[in-house]
PDB file of C-alpha atoms in Angstrom:
ATOM      1  CA  MET A   1      15.432  14.285  14.627  1.00  0.00           C
ATOM      2  CA  LEU A   2      13.157  11.324  14.013  1.00  0.00           C
ATOM      3  CA  ILE A   3       9.459  11.583  14.553  1.00  0.00           C
ATOM      4  CA  LEU A   4       7.500   8.497  15.578  1.00  0.00           C
ATOM      5  CA  VAL A   5       3.966   8.037  14.340  1.00  0.00           C
ATOM      6  CA  SER A   6       1.538   5.884  16.270  1.00  0.00           C
ATOM      7  CA  HIS A   7      -2.193   5.411  16.542  1.00  0.00           C
ATOM      8  CA  CYS A   8      -4.594   6.292  19.298  1.00  0.00           C
ATOM      9  CA  TYR A   9      -8.149   5.073  19.511  1.00  0.00           C
ATOM     10  CA  LYS A  10     -10.923   7.590  19.885  1.00  0.00           C
ATOM     11  CA  PHE A  11     -14.567   6.840  19.224  1.00  0.00           C
ATOM     12  CA  LYS A  12     -13.466   3.420  17.903  1.00  0.00           C
ATOM     13  CA  LEU A  13     -11.789   5.127  14.931  1.00  0.00           C
ATOM     14  CA  ASN A  14      -8.072   5.652  14.494  1.00  0.00           C
ATOM     15  CA  CYS A  15      -6.254   8.924  14.687  1.00  0.00           C
ATOM     16  CA  THR A  16      -2.533   9.239  14.132  1.00  0.00           C
ATOM     17  CA  VAL A  17      -0.423  10.966  16.780  1.00  0.00           C
ATOM     18  CA  VAL A  18       3.148  12.224  16.363  1.00  0.00           C
ATOM     19  CA  HIS A  19       5.590  11.596  19.214  1.00  0.00           C
ATOM     20  CA  CYS A  20       8.613  13.864  19.083  1.00  0.00           C
ATOM     21  CA  PRO A  21      11.550  12.379  21.005  1.00  0.00           C
ATOM     22  CA  GLY A  22      12.558  14.714  23.819  1.00  0.00           C
ATOM     23  CA  ALA A  23       9.262  16.599  23.737  1.00  0.00           C
ATOM     24  CA  ASP A  24       6.622  16.264  26.406  1.00  0.00           C
ATOM     25  CA  ALA A  25       3.599  16.807  24.183  1.00  0.00           C
ATOM     26  CA  LYS A  26       2.009  14.723  21.469  1.00  0.00           C
ATOM     27  CA  VAL A  27       0.777  16.458  18.341  1.00  0.00           C
ATOM     28  CA  LYS A  28      -2.236  15.071  16.516  1.00  0.00           C
ATOM     29  CA  LEU A  29      -1.247  14.563  12.875  1.00  0.00           C
ATOM     30  CA  VAL A  30      -4.348  12.953  11.443  1.00  0.00           C
ATOM     31  CA  GLY A  31      -7.741  12.897  13.117  1.00  0.00           C
ATOM     32  CA  TRP A  32     -10.329  10.159  12.816  1.00  0.00           C
ATOM     33  CA  PHE A  33     -12.124  11.849   9.902  1.00  0.00           C
ATOM     34  CA  GLU A  34      -8.907  12.280   7.929  1.00  0.00           C
ATOM     35  CA  MET A  35      -7.987   8.660   8.676  1.00  0.00           C
ATOM     36  CA  VAL A  36     -11.331   7.536   7.245  1.00  0.00           C
ATOM     37  CA  VAL A  37     -10.675   9.627   4.120  1.00  0.00           C
ATOM     38  CA  TRP A  38      -7.177   8.122   3.751  1.00  0.00           C
ATOM     39  CA  ARG A  39      -8.604   4.611   4.122  1.00  0.00           C
ATOM     40  CA  VAL A  40     -11.353   5.212   1.563  1.00  0.00           C
ATOM     41  CA  GLY A  41      -8.686   6.601  -0.773  1.00  0.00           C
ATOM     42  CA  TRP A  42      -6.575   3.481  -0.291  1.00  0.00           C
ATOM     43  CA  TYR A  43      -9.532   1.213  -1.073  1.00  0.00           C
ATOM     44  CA  VAL A  44     -10.282   3.253  -4.210  1.00  0.00           C
ATOM     45  CA  ALA A  45      -6.628   2.974  -5.274  1.00  0.00           C
ATOM     46  CA  MET A  46      -6.719  -0.804  -4.743  1.00  0.00           C
ATOM     47  CA  LEU A  47      -9.916  -1.018  -6.806  1.00  0.00           C
ATOM     48  CA  GLY A  48      -8.306   1.106  -9.525  1.00  0.00           C
ATOM     49  CA  VAL A  49      -5.269  -1.181  -9.682  1.00  0.00           C
ATOM     50  CA  THR A  50      -7.553  -4.208  -9.917  1.00  0.00           C
ATOM     51  CA  VAL A  51      -9.593  -2.694 -12.751  1.00  0.00           C
ATOM     52  CA  LEU A  52      -6.478  -1.655 -14.670  1.00  0.00           C
ATOM     53  CA  ALA A  53      -4.953  -5.112 -14.203  1.00  0.00           C
ATOM     54  CA  LEU A  54      -8.036  -6.798 -15.663  1.00  0.00           C
ATOM     55  CA  LEU A  55      -8.788  -4.483 -18.590  1.00  0.00           C
ATOM     56  CA  PRO A  56      -8.568  -6.147 -21.994  1.00  0.00           C
ATOM     57  CA  VAL A  57      -5.242  -5.284 -23.625  1.00  0.00           C
ATOM     58  CA  GLU A  58      -6.902  -3.576 -26.614  1.00  0.00           C
ATOM     59  CA  HIS A  59      -8.613  -1.088 -24.246  1.00  0.00           C
ATOM     60  CA  MET A  60      -5.378  -0.073 -22.588  1.00  0.00           C
ATOM     61  CA  GLN A  61      -3.510   3.027 -23.698  1.00  0.00           C
ATOM     62  CA  GLN A  62       0.226   3.173 -24.059  1.00  0.00           C
ATOM     63  CA  PRO A  63       1.959   3.279 -20.662  1.00  0.00           C
ATOM     64  CA  ILE A  64       2.136   6.746 -19.122  1.00  0.00           C
ATOM     65  CA  PHE A  65       5.697   6.089 -18.037  1.00  0.00           C
ATOM     66  CA  ASN A  66       8.275   4.675 -20.369  1.00  0.00           C
ATOM     67  CA  TRP A  67       9.554   2.272 -17.705  1.00  0.00           C
ATOM     68  CA  TRP A  68       9.960  -1.397 -17.799  1.00  0.00           C
ATOM     69  CA  ASP A  69       6.761  -3.299 -16.876  1.00  0.00           C
ATOM     70  CA  LYS A  70       8.233  -5.041 -13.838  1.00  0.00           C
ATOM     71  CA  ALA A  71       9.515  -1.771 -12.377  1.00  0.00           C
ATOM     72  CA  GLN A  72       5.980  -0.382 -12.652  1.00  0.00           C
ATOM     73  CA  HIS A  73       4.650  -3.393 -10.759  1.00  0.00           C
ATOM     74  CA  ALA A  74       7.232  -3.003  -8.001  1.00  0.00           C
ATOM     75  CA  LEU A  75       6.692   0.752  -7.638  1.00  0.00           C
ATOM     76  CA  ALA A  76       2.908   0.382  -7.525  1.00  0.00           C
ATOM     77  CA  PHE A  77       3.179  -2.198  -4.761  1.00  0.00           C
ATOM     78  CA  VAL A  78       5.720  -0.108  -2.818  1.00  0.00           C
ATOM     79  CA  PHE A  79       3.274   2.805  -2.920  1.00  0.00           C
ATOM     80  CA  LEU A  80       0.207   0.759  -1.959  1.00  0.00           C
ATOM     81  CA  THR A  81       2.072  -1.103   0.796  1.00  0.00           C
ATOM     82  CA  VAL A  82       3.550   2.022   2.399  1.00  0.00           C
ATOM     83  CA  TRP A  83       0.101   3.603   2.297  1.00  0.00           C
ATOM     84  CA  ALA A  84      -1.421   0.524   3.965  1.00  0.00           C
ATOM     85  CA  LEU A  85       1.365   0.416   6.572  1.00  0.00           C
ATOM     86  CA  PHE A  86       0.635   4.037   7.439  1.00  0.00           C
ATOM     87  CA  LEU A  87      -3.040   3.173   7.870  1.00  0.00           C
ATOM     88  CA  TRP A  88      -2.460  -0.020   9.903  1.00  0.00           C
ATOM     89  CA  PRO A  89       1.031   0.279  11.468  1.00  0.00           C
ATOM     90  CA  SER A  90       0.347  -2.172  14.287  1.00  0.00           C
ATOM     91  CA  ARG A  91      -0.610  -4.856  11.759  1.00  0.00           C
ATOM     92  CA  SER A  92       2.442  -4.674   9.504  1.00  0.00           C
ATOM     93  CA  PHE A  93       2.817  -8.429   9.053  1.00  0.00           C
ATOM     94  CA  GLY A  94      -0.862  -8.752   8.156  1.00  0.00           C
ATOM     95  CA  VAL A  95      -0.547  -5.870   5.690  1.00  0.00           C
ATOM     96  CA  VAL A  96       2.397  -7.591   4.003  1.00  0.00           C
ATOM     97  CA  MET A  97       0.543 -10.912   3.777  1.00  0.00           C
ATOM     98  CA  MET A  98      -2.559  -9.178   2.410  1.00  0.00           C
ATOM     99  CA  MET A  99      -0.563  -7.265  -0.223  1.00  0.00           C
ATOM    100  CA  LEU A 100       1.210 -10.452  -1.321  1.00  0.00           C
ATOM    101  CA  ALA A 101      -2.170 -12.190  -1.582  1.00  0.00           C
ATOM    102  CA  PHE A 102      -3.498  -9.225  -3.573  1.00  0.00           C
ATOM    103  CA  GLY A 103      -0.598  -9.511  -6.041  1.00  0.00           C
ATOM    104  CA  ALA A 104      -1.133 -13.262  -6.409  1.00  0.00           C
ATOM    105  CA  GLY A 105      -4.875 -12.699  -6.764  1.00  0.00           C
ATOM    106  CA  ILE A 106      -4.372 -10.213  -9.586  1.00  0.00           C
ATOM    107  CA  GLU A 107      -2.212 -12.695 -11.468  1.00  0.00           C
ATOM    108  CA  ALA A 108      -4.759 -15.479 -10.893  1.00  0.00           C
ATOM    109  CA  ALA A 109      -7.564 -13.197 -12.095  1.00  0.00           C
ATOM    110  CA  GLN A 110      -5.572 -12.270 -15.212  1.00  0.00           C
ATOM    111  CA  TRP A 111      -5.143 -15.958 -15.980  1.00  0.00           C
ATOM    112  CA  ALA A 112      -8.861 -16.617 -15.393  1.00  0.00           C
ATOM    113  CA  VAL A 113     -10.285 -13.827 -17.601  1.00  0.00           C
ATOM    114  CA  GLY A 114      -8.621 -15.149 -20.743  1.00  0.00           C
ATOM    115  CA  TRP A 115      -7.741 -11.816 -22.355  1.00  0.00           C
ATOM    116  CA  ARG A 116      -4.833 -11.096 -20.025  1.00  0.00           C
ATOM    117  CA  PHE A 117      -1.747 -13.146 -19.212  1.00  0.00           C
ATOM    118  CA  ALA A 118      -0.553 -14.123 -15.753  1.00  0.00           C
ATOM    119  CA  GLU A 119       3.197 -13.954 -15.252  1.00  0.00           C
ATOM    120  CA  TRP A 120       5.242 -15.222 -12.342  1.00  0.00           C
ATOM    121  CA  ALA A 121       7.672 -12.384 -13.034  1.00  0.00           C
ATOM    122  CA  ASP A 122       4.883  -9.849 -12.391  1.00  0.00           C
ATOM    123  CA  PHE A 123       4.107 -11.477  -9.048  1.00  0.00           C
ATOM    124  CA  ALA A 124       7.830 -11.511  -8.212  1.00  0.00           C
ATOM    125  CA  ALA A 125       7.991  -7.759  -8.938  1.00  0.00           C
ATOM    126  CA  ASP A 126       4.893  -7.204  -6.791  1.00  0.00           C
ATOM    127  CA  ALA A 127       6.466  -9.200  -3.951  1.00  0.00           C
ATOM    128  CA  LEU A 128       9.744  -7.292  -4.286  1.00  0.00           C
ATOM    129  CA  GLY A 129       7.826  -4.021  -3.950  1.00  0.00           C
ATOM    130  CA  VAL A 130       5.868  -5.252  -0.912  1.00  0.00           C
ATOM    131  CA  LEU A 131       8.935  -6.642   0.866  1.00  0.00           C
ATOM    132  CA  GLY A 132      10.997  -3.562   0.016  1.00  0.00           C
ATOM    133  CA  ALA A 133       8.322  -1.294   1.483  1.00  0.00           C
ATOM    134  CA  TRP A 134       8.092  -3.464   4.606  1.00  0.00           C
ATOM    135  CA  GLY A 135      11.866  -3.433   5.022  1.00  0.00           C
ATOM    136  CA  LEU A 136      11.981   0.361   4.787  1.00  0.00           C
ATOM    137  CA  TRP A 137       9.077   0.584   7.239  1.00  0.00           C
ATOM    138  CA  LYS A 138      10.923  -1.617   9.736  1.00  0.00           C
ATOM    139  CA  ILE A 139      14.146   0.388   9.396  1.00  0.00           C
ATOM    140  CA  VAL A 140      12.320   3.679  10.019  1.00  0.00           C
ATOM    141  CA  HIS A 141      10.547   2.258  13.082  1.00  0.00           C
ATOM    142  CA  LEU A 142      13.740   0.713  14.500  1.00  0.00           C
ATOM    143  CA  ARG A 143      15.610   3.995  14.157  1.00  0.00           C
ATOM    144  CA  GLY A 144      12.692   5.857  15.684  1.00  0.00           C
ATOM    145  CA  SER A 145      12.573   3.614  18.749  1.00  0.00           C
ATOM    146  CA  ASN A 146      16.236   4.259  19.652  1.00  0.00           C
TER     147      ASN A 146
END
């Protein structure tokens, strides 16, 4: 059984409500306070990614995961994009555009600081992660609406 998640507006703050197909009642999944906490967490994660992307190479430790660099980019952007889509589901196109701009902005900032290198391949991996997350989001919502 698929469960649809949508937003309601209460006190001008979002709360997430679960709609169970075939059920008469709606179950509140995340209240406005929890939604604020999730949003603050997302902003902190975005800030953390930005700081890590701009650290001088000599201050960086060896990668925690022994994965290829581009796969790490794609996975990070899948995670951040899905999180953002959960927070702003009615603005999915805007979320995708913002995440693509964020990836491009990181590469531009790496070029500008001088101690990091901007790579088109990194931006391509970021974009692949964003678009993959958006595609999965659309599939889940299309299946849930049937």
